[in-house]
CSV table of C-alpha atoms in Angstrom, one decimal:
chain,number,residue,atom,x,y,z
E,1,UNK,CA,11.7,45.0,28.5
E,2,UNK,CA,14.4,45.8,25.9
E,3,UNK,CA,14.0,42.0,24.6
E,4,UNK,CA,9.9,42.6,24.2
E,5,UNK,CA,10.7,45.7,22.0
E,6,UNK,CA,13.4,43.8,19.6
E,7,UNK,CA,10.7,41.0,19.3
E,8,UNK,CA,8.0,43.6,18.2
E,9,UNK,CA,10.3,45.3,16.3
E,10,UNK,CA,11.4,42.0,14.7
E,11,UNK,CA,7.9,40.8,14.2
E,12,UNK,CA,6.8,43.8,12.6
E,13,UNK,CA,9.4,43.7,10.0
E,14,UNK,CA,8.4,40.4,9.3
E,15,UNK,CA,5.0,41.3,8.8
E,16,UNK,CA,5.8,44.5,6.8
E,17,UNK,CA,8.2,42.1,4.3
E,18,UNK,CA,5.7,39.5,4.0
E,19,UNK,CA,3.1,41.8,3.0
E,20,UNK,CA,5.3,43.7,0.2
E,21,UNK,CA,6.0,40.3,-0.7
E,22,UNK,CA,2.4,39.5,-1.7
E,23,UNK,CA,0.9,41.1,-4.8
E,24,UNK,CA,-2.8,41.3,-5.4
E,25,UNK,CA,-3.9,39.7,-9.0
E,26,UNK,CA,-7.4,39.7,-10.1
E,27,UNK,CA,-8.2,36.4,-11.6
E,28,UNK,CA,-11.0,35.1,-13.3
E,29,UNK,CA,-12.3,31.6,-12.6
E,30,UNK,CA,-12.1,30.5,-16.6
E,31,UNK,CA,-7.9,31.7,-15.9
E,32,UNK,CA,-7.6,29.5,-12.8
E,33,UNK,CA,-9.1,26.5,-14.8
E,34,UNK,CA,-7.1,27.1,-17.7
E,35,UNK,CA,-3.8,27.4,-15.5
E,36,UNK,CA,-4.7,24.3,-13.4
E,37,UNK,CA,-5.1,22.7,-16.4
E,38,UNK,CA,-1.6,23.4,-17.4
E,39,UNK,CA,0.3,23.0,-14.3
E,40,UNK,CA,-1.5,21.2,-11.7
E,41,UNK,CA,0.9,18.5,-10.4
E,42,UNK,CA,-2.0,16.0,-9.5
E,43,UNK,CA,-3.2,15.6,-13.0
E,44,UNK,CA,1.2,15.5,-13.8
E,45,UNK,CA,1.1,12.4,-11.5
E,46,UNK,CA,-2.2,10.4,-13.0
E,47,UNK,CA,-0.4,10.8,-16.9
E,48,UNK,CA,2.2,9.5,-15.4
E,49,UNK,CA,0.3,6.1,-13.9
E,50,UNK,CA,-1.3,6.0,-17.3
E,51,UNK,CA,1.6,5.8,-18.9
E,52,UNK,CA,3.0,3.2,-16.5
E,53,UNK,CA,-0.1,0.9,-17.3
E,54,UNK,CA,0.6,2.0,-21.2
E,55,UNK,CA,4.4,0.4,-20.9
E,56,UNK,CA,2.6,-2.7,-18.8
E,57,UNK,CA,0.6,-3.3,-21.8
E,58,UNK,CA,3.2,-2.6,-24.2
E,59,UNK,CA,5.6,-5.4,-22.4
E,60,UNK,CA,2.5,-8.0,-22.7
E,61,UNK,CA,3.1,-8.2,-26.7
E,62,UNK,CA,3.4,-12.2,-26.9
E,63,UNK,CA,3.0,-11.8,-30.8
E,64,UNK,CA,6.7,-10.8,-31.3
E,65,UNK,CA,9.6,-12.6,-31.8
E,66,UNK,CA,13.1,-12.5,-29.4
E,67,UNK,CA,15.8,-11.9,-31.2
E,68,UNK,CA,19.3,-12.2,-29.4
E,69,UNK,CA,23.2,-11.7,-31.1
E,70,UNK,CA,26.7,-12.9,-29.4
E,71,UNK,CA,30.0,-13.6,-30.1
E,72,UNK,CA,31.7,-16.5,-27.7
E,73,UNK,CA,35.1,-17.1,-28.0
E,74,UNK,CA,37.0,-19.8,-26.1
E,75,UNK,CA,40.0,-21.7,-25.3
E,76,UNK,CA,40.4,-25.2,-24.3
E,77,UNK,CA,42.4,-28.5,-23.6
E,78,UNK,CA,38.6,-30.6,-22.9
E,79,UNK,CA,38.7,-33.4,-25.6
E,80,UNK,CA,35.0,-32.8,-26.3
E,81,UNK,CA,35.1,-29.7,-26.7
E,82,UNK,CA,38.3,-29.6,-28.9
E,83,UNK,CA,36.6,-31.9,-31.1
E,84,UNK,CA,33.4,-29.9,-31.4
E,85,UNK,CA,35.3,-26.9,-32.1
E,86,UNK,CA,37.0,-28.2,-35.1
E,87,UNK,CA,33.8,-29.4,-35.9
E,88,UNK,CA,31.9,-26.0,-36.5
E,89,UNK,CA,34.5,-24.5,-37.7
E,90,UNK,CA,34.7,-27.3,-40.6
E,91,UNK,CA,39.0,-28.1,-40.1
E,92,UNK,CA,38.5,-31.9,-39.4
E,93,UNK,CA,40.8,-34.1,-41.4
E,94,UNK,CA,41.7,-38.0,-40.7
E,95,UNK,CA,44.5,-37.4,-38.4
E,96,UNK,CA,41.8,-35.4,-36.0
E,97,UNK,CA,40.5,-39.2,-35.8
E,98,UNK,CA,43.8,-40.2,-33.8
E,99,UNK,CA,43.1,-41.6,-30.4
E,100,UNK,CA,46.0,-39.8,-28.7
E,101,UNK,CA,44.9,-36.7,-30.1
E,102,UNK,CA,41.1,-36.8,-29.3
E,103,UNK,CA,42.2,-37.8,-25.7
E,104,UNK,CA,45.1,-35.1,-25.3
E,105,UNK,CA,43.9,-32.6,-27.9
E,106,UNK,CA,46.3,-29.7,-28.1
E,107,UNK,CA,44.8,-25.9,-27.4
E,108,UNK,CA,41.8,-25.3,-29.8
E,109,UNK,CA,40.6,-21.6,-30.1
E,110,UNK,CA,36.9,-21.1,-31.1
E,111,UNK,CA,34.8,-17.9,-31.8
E,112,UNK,CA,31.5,-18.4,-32.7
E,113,UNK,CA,29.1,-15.5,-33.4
E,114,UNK,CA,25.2,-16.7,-32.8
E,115,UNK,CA,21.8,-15.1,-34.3
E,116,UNK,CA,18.7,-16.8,-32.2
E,117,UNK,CA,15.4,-16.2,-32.8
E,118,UNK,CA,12.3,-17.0,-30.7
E,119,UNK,CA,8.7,-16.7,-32.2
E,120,UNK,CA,6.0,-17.7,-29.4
E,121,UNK,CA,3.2,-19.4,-31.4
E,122,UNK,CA,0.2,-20.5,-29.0
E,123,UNK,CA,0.5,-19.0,-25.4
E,124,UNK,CA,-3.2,-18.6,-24.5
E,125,UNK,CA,-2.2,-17.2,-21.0
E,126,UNK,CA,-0.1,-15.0,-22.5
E,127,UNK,CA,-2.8,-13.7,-24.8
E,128,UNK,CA,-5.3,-13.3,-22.1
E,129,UNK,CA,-2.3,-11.7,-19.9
E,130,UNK,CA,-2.4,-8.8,-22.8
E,131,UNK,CA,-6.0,-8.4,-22.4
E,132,UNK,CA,-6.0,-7.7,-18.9
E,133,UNK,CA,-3.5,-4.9,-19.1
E,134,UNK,CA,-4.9,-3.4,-22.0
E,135,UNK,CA,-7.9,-3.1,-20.0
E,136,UNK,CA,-6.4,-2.1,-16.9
E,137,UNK,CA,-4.3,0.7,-19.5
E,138,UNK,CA,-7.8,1.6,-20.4
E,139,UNK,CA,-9.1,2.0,-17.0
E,140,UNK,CA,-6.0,3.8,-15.7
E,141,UNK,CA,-7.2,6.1,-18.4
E,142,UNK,CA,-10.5,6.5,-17.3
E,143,UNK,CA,-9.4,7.1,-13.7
E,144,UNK,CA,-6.8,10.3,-15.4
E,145,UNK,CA,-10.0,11.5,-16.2
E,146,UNK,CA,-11.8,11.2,-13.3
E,147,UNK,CA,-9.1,13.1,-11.6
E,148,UNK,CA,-9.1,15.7,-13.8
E,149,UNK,CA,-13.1,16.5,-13.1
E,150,UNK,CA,-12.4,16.3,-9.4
E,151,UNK,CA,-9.8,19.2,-9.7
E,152,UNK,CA,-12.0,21.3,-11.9
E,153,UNK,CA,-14.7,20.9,-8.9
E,154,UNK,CA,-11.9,21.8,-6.7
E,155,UNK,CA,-11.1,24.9,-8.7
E,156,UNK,CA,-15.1,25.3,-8.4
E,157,UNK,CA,-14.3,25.2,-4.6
E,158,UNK,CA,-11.5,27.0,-4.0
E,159,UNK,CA,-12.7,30.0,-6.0
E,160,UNK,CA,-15.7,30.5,-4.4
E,161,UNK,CA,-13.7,30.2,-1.3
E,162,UNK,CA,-12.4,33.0,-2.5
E,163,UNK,CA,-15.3,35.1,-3.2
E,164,UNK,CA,-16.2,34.3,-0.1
E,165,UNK,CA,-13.3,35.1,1.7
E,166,UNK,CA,-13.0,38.4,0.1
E,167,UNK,CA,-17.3,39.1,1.0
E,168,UNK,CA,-16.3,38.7,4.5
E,169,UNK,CA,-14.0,41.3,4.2
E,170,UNK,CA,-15.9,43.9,2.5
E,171,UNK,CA,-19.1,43.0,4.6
E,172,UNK,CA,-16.4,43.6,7.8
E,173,UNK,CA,-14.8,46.6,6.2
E,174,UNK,CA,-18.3,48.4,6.1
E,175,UNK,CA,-19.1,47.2,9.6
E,176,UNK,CA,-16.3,48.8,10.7
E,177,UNK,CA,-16.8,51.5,9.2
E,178,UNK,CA,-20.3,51.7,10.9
E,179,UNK,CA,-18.5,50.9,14.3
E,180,UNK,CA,-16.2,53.4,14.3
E,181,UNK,CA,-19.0,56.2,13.2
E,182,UNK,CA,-21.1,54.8,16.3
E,183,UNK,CA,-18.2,55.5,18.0
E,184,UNK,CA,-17.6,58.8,17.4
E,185,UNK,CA,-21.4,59.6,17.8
E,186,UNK,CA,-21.2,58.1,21.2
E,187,UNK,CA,-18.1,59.8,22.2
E,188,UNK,CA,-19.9,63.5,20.7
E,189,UNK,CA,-22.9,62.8,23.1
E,190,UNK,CA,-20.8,61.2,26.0
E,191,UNK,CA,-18.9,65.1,26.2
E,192,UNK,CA,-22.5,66.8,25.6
E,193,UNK,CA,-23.6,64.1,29.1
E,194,UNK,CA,-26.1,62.6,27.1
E,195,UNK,CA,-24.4,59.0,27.5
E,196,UNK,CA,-22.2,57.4,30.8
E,197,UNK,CA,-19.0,56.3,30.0
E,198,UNK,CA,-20.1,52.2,30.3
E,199,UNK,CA,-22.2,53.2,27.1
E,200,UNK,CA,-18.8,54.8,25.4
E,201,UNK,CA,-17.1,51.5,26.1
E,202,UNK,CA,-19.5,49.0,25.2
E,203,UNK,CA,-19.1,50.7,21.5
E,204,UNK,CA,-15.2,50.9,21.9
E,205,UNK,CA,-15.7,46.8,22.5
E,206,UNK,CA,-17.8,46.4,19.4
E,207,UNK,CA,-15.3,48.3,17.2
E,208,UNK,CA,-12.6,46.1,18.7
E,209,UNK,CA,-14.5,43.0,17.7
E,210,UNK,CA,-15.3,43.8,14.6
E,211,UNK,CA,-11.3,44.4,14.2
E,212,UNK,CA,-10.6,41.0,15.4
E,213,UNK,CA,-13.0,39.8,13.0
E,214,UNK,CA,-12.1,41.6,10.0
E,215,UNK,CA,-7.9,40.2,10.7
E,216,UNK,CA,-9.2,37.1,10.6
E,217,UNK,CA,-11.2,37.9,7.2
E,218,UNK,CA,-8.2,38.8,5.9
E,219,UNK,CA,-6.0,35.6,7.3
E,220,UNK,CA,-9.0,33.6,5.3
E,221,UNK,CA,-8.2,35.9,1.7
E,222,UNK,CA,-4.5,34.2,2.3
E,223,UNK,CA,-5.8,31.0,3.0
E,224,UNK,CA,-7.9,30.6,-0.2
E,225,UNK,CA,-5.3,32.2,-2.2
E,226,UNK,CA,-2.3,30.3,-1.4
E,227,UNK,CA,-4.9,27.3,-2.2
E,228,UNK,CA,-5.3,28.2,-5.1
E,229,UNK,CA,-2.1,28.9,-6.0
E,230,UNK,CA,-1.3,24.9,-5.1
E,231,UNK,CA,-3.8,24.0,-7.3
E,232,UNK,CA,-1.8,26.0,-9.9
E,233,UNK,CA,1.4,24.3,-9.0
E,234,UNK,CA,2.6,28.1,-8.6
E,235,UNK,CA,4.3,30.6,-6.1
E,236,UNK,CA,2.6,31.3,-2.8
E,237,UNK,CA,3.0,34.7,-2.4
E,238,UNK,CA,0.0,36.4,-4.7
E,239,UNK,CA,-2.7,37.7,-3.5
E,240,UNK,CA,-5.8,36.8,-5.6
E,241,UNK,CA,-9.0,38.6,-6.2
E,242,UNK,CA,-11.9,37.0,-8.1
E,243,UNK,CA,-13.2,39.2,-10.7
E,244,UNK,CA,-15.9,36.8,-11.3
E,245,UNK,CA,-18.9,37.9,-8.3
E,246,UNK,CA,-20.1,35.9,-6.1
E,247,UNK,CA,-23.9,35.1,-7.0
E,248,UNK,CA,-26.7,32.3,-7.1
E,249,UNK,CA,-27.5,29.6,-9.8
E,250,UNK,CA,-31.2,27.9,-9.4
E,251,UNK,CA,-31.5,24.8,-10.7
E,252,UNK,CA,-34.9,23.4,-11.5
E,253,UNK,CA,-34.1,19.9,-12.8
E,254,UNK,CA,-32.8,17.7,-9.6
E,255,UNK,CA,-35.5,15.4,-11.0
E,256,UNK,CA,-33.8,14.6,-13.9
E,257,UNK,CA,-30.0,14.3,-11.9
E,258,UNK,CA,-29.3,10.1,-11.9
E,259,UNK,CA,-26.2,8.4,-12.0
E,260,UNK,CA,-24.8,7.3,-15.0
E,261,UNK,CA,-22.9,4.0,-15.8
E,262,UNK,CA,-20.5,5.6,-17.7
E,263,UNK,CA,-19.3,8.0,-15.5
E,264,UNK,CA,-15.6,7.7,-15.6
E,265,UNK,CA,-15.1,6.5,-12.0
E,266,UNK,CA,-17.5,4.0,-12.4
E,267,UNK,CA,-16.6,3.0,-15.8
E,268,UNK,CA,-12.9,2.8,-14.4
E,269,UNK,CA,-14.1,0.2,-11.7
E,270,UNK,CA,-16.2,-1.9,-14.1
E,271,UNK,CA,-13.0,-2.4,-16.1
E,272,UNK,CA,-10.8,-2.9,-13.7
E,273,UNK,CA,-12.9,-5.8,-12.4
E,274,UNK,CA,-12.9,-7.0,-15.9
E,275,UNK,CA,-9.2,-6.8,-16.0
E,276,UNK,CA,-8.8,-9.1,-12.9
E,277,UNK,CA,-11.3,-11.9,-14.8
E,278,UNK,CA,-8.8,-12.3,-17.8
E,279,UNK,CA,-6.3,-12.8,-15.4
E,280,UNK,CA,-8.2,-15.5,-13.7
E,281,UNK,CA,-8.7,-16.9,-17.3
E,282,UNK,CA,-4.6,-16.7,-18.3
E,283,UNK,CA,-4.0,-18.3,-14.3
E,284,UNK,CA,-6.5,-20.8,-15.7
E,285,UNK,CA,-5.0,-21.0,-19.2
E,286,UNK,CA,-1.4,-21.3,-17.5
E,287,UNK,CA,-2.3,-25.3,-17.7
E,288,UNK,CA,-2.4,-25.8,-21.1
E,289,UNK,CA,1.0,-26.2,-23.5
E,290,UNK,CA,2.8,-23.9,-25.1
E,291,UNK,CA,3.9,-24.3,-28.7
E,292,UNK,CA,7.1,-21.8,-29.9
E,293,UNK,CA,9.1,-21.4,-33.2
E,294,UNK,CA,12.8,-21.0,-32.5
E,295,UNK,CA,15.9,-20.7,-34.8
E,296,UNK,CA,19.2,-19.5,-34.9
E,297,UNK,CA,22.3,-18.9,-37.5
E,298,UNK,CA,25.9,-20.0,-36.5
E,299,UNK,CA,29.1,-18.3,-37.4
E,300,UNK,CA,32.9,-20.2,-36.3
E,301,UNK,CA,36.5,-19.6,-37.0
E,302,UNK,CA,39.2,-19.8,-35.1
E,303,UNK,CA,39.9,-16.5,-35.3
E,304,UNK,CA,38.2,-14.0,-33.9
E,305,UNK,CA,35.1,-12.1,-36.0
E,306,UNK,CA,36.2,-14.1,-39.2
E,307,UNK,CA,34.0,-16.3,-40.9
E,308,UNK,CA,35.0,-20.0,-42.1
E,309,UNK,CA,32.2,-22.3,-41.2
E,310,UNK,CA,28.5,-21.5,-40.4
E,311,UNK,CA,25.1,-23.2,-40.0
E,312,UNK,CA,21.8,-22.8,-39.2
E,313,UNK,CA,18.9,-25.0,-36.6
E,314,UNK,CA,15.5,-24.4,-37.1
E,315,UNK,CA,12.5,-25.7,-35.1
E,316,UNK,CA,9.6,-25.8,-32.6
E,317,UNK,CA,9.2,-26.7,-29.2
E,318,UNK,CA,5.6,-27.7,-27.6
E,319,UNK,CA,6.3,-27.5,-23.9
E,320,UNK,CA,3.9,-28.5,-21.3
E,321,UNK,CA,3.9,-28.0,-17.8
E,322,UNK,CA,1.8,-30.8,-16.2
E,323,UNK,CA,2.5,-30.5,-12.4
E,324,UNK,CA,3.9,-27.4,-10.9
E,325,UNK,CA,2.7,-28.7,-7.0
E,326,UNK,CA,-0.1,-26.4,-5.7
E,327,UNK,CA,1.4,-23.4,-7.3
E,328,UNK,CA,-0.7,-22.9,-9.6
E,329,UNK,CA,-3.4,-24.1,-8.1
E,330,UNK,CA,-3.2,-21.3,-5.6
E,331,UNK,CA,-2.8,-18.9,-8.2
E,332,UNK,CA,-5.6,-19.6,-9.5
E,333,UNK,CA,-7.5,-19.3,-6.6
E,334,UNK,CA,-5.9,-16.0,-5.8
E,335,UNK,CA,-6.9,-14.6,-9.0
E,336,UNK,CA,-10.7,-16.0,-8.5
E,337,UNK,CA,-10.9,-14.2,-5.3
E,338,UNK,CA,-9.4,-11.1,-6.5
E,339,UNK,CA,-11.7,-11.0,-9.1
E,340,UNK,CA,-15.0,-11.5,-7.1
E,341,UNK,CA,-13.9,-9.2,-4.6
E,342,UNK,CA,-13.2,-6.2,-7.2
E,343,UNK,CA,-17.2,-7.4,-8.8
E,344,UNK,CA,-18.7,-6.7,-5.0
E,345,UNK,CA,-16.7,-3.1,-4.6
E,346,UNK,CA,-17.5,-2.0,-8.2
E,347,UNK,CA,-21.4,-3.1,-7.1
E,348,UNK,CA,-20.9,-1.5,-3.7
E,349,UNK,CA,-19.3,1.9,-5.3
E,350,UNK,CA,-22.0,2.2,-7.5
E,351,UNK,CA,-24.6,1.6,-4.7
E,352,UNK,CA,-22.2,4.7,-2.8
E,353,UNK,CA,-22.8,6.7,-5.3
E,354,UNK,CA,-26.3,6.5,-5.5
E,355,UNK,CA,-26.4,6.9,-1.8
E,356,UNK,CA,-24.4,10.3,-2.1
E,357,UNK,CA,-26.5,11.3,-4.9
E,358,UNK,CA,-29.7,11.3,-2.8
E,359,UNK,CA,-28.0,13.1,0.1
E,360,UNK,CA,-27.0,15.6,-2.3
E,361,UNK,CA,-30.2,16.6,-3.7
E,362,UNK,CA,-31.3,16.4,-0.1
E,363,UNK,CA,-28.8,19.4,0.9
E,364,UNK,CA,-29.6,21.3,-2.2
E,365,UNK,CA,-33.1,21.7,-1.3
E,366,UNK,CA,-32.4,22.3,1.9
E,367,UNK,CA,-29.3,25.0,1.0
E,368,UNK,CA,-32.0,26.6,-0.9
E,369,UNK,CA,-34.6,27.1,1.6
E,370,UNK,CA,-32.0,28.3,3.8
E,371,UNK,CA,-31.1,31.0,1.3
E,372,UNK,CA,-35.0,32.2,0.8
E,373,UNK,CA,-35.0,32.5,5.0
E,374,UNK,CA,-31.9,34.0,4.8
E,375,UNK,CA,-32.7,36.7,2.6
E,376,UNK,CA,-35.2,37.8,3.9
E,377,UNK,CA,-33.4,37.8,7.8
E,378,UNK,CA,-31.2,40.0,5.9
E,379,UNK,CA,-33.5,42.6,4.9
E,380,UNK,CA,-35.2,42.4,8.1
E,381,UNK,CA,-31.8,42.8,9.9
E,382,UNK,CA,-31.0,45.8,7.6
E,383,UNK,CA,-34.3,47.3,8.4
E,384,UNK,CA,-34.4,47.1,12.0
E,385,UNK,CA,-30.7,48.9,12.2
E,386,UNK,CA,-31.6,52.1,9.8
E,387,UNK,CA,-34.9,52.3,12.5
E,388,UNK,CA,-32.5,51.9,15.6
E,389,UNK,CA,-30.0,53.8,14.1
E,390,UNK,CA,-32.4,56.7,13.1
E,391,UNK,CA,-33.5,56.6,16.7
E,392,UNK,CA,-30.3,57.0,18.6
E,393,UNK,CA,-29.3,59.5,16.8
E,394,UNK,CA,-32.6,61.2,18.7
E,395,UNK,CA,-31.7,60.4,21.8
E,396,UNK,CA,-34.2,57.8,21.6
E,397,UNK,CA,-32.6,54.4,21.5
E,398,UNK,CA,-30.3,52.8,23.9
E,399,UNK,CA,-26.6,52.3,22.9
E,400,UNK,CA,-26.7,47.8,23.6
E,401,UNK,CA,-29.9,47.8,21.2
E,402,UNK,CA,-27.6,49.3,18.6
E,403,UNK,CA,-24.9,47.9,19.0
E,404,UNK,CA,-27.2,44.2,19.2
E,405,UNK,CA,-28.7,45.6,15.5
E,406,UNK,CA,-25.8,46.3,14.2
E,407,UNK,CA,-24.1,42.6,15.0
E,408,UNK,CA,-27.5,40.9,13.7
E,409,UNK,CA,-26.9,42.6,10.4
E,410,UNK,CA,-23.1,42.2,9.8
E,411,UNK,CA,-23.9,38.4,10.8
E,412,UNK,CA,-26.5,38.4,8.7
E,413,UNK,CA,-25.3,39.7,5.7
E,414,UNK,CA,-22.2,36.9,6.4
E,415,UNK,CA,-24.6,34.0,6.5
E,416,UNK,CA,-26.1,34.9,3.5
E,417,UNK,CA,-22.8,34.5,1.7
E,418,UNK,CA,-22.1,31.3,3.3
E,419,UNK,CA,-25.3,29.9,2.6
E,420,UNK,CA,-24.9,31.0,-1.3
E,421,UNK,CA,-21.1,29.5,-1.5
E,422,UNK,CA,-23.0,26.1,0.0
E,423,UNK,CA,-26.0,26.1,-2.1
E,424,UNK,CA,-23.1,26.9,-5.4
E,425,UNK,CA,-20.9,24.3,-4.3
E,426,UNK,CA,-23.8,21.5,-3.6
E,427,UNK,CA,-25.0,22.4,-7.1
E,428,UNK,CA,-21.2,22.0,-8.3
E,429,UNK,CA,-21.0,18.5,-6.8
E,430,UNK,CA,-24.1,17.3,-7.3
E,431,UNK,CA,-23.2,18.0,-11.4
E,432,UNK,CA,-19.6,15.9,-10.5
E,433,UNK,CA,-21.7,13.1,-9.6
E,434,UNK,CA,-23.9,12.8,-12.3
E,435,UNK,CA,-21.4,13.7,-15.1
């Protein structure tokens, strides 16, 4: 017994902490945007993959030169390379001729300090190479984009999961409310013997229910707050409440909704496919030659960084690889099929799209039906319990049919709200898809 009380006692200071901990902040939904915006860590993550594509392109530049500097010095015995030494560094006299001393040279120091330069010329798979990540860049970009409307939809979401939330609590406050007054007008007429006592409890039950339902009302507030607070990339211990109301938007132009080429996602697709032809082209122009300036400048001494003989080479190199095995062959394939099989999803996202577009406009006529039978359930409902209502207080109804009123409205009243955050939400998507 004593270790049940210590686990109440512990568990109701833990619930008593967490709920000081948690501050209630109205928000608007323009604020949520503007903070998601800001902060959100998903759109963090797709700048980042744009830049990643950015410094792919970047590294792609086969219009600049390489351009290297070193300093080299050595010692050696090696008759060649005694002989060369003296040689750039411009100290050969006759006696250097002597056979004995080009075959046993004595120790030759040599520092040499070395400017090269490399200018590619004509490397058409290099060129085509740059195109494809520059289009790849620019479809990384598009993508950034993309992601960035799919969290403003799910800011669309979450705060009307809010609203909602928080209408499920007021609509569950009131019925309490109601409850607990049924109670006490039961509990009045069960001491004046005008009810049993199975009557007293049936409404004891109902208030209990409605309890039950309201905590969990309240665990569904958390829920869409701590969402949105992940949205926001900040602390999850606020408490938000929406000061924007929870209420319908008609649309009258689902005729007009089609799918548009250019949407981002789509456009993204088209150009990655795009991307993965140029590199079928540069696999393909990876057979031709290649044709590069080089040049370099050449400092010597026999001391190190001094300067007593230099000299320059200049020239170009065309360089052609004729046979490689099946490498490249393979490669080339590769790219092919890589290529065809990004042209098929592109065509197959697009025919998705379309798909989901349909189905879409489908569910928003349908959500909006819903809401015109709903409505008018919920005035019926609300009609039917101020009659039955009215009547028990006479004496004149029995305590189940008020109690089966009083549920019908309560769930009423909650499937209106869940059949406006649908028909708000399919409106919301069904503008993602065609924008």
């Amino acid at each position: 017994m004593k270790t049940s009380y210590i686990r109440l006692f512990t568990l109701a200071l833990f619930i008593t902490a967490t709920t000081l901990a948690q501050t209630k902040i109205s928000i608007s939904k323009s604020e949520v945007l503007k903070r998601v915006q800001e902060n959100n860590t998903s759109l963090k993550i797709a700048e980042q993959n744009y830049q990643q594509a950015r410094a792919d392109y970047k590294q792609t530049n086969v219009f600049l030169p390489n351009i290297t500097a070193s300093h080299t010095g050595i010692v050696t015995t090696n008759p060649l390379m005694a002989f060369g030494s003296k040689l750039n560094q411009e100290i050969l006299t006759q006696a250097d001729f002597n056979p004995d001393l080009l075959n046993n040279p004595k120790r030759t120091q040599n520092f040499a300090t070395k400017i090269e330069v490399q200018q590619p010329l004509v490397n058409l798979d290099g060129i085509y190479q740059r195109k494809a990540a520059k289009t790849k860049m620019e479809a990384t970009n598009l993508q950034t984009q993309r992601t960035q409307e799919y969290l403003l939809l799910e800011v669309e979401k979450a705060y009307m999961q809010l609203q909602l939330a928080h209408k499920g609590v007021s609509v569950l406050e009131k019925a309490l409310q109601a409850a607990e007054a049924n109670q006490q007008m039961a509990e009045n007429s069960f001491k004046q013997g005008y009810l049993q006592r199975a009557n007293v409890l049936a409404v004891e039950v109902r208030v209990t229910e409605v309890k039950n339902q309201l905590q969990t009302a309240k665990s569904n507030v958390l829920n869409a707050s701590n969402y949105l607070s992940f949205l926001m990339n900040e602390t999850q211990n606020n408490v938000y409440e929406p000061s924007d109301s929870l209420q319908v938007h008609l649309t009258n132009q689902l005729a007009d909704m089609t799918i548009s080429e250019n949407r981002s996602d789509i456009k993204a697709m088209e150009l990655a496919s795009e991307a993965y032809q140029k590199m079928h082209k540069a696999d393909k122009m990876d057979f031709l030659p290649r044709l590069n300036a080089f040049g370099s400048y050449e400092l010597y001494d026999d001391k190190i960084f001094n300067v007593d003989a230099s000299g320059y080479v200049v020239g170009a190199q065309l360089t052609w690889d004729i046979f490689k095995g099946s490498k490249r062959y393979g490669k080339a394939q590769k790219s092919k099929a890589q290529y065809e099989k990004s042209r098929l999803e592109y065509e197959q996202y697009k025919s998705k799209s379309q798909l989901e577009l349909n189905n879409t406009k489908r569910l928003l006529n349908d959500a909006e039906e819903q809401l015109k039978l709903t409505e008018l359930a919920l005035q019926q409902s609300e009609e039917a319990l101020r009659i039955r209502k009215n009547r028990f207080k006479e004496g004149l109804e029995k305590t189940s049919d008020l109690l089966i009123a009083e549920t019908q409205y309560a769930q009423k009243q909650l499937e209106y709200y869940q059949i406006v955050y649908q028909y708000n939400y399919t409106k919301a998507y069904l503008d993602f898809l065609t924008h």
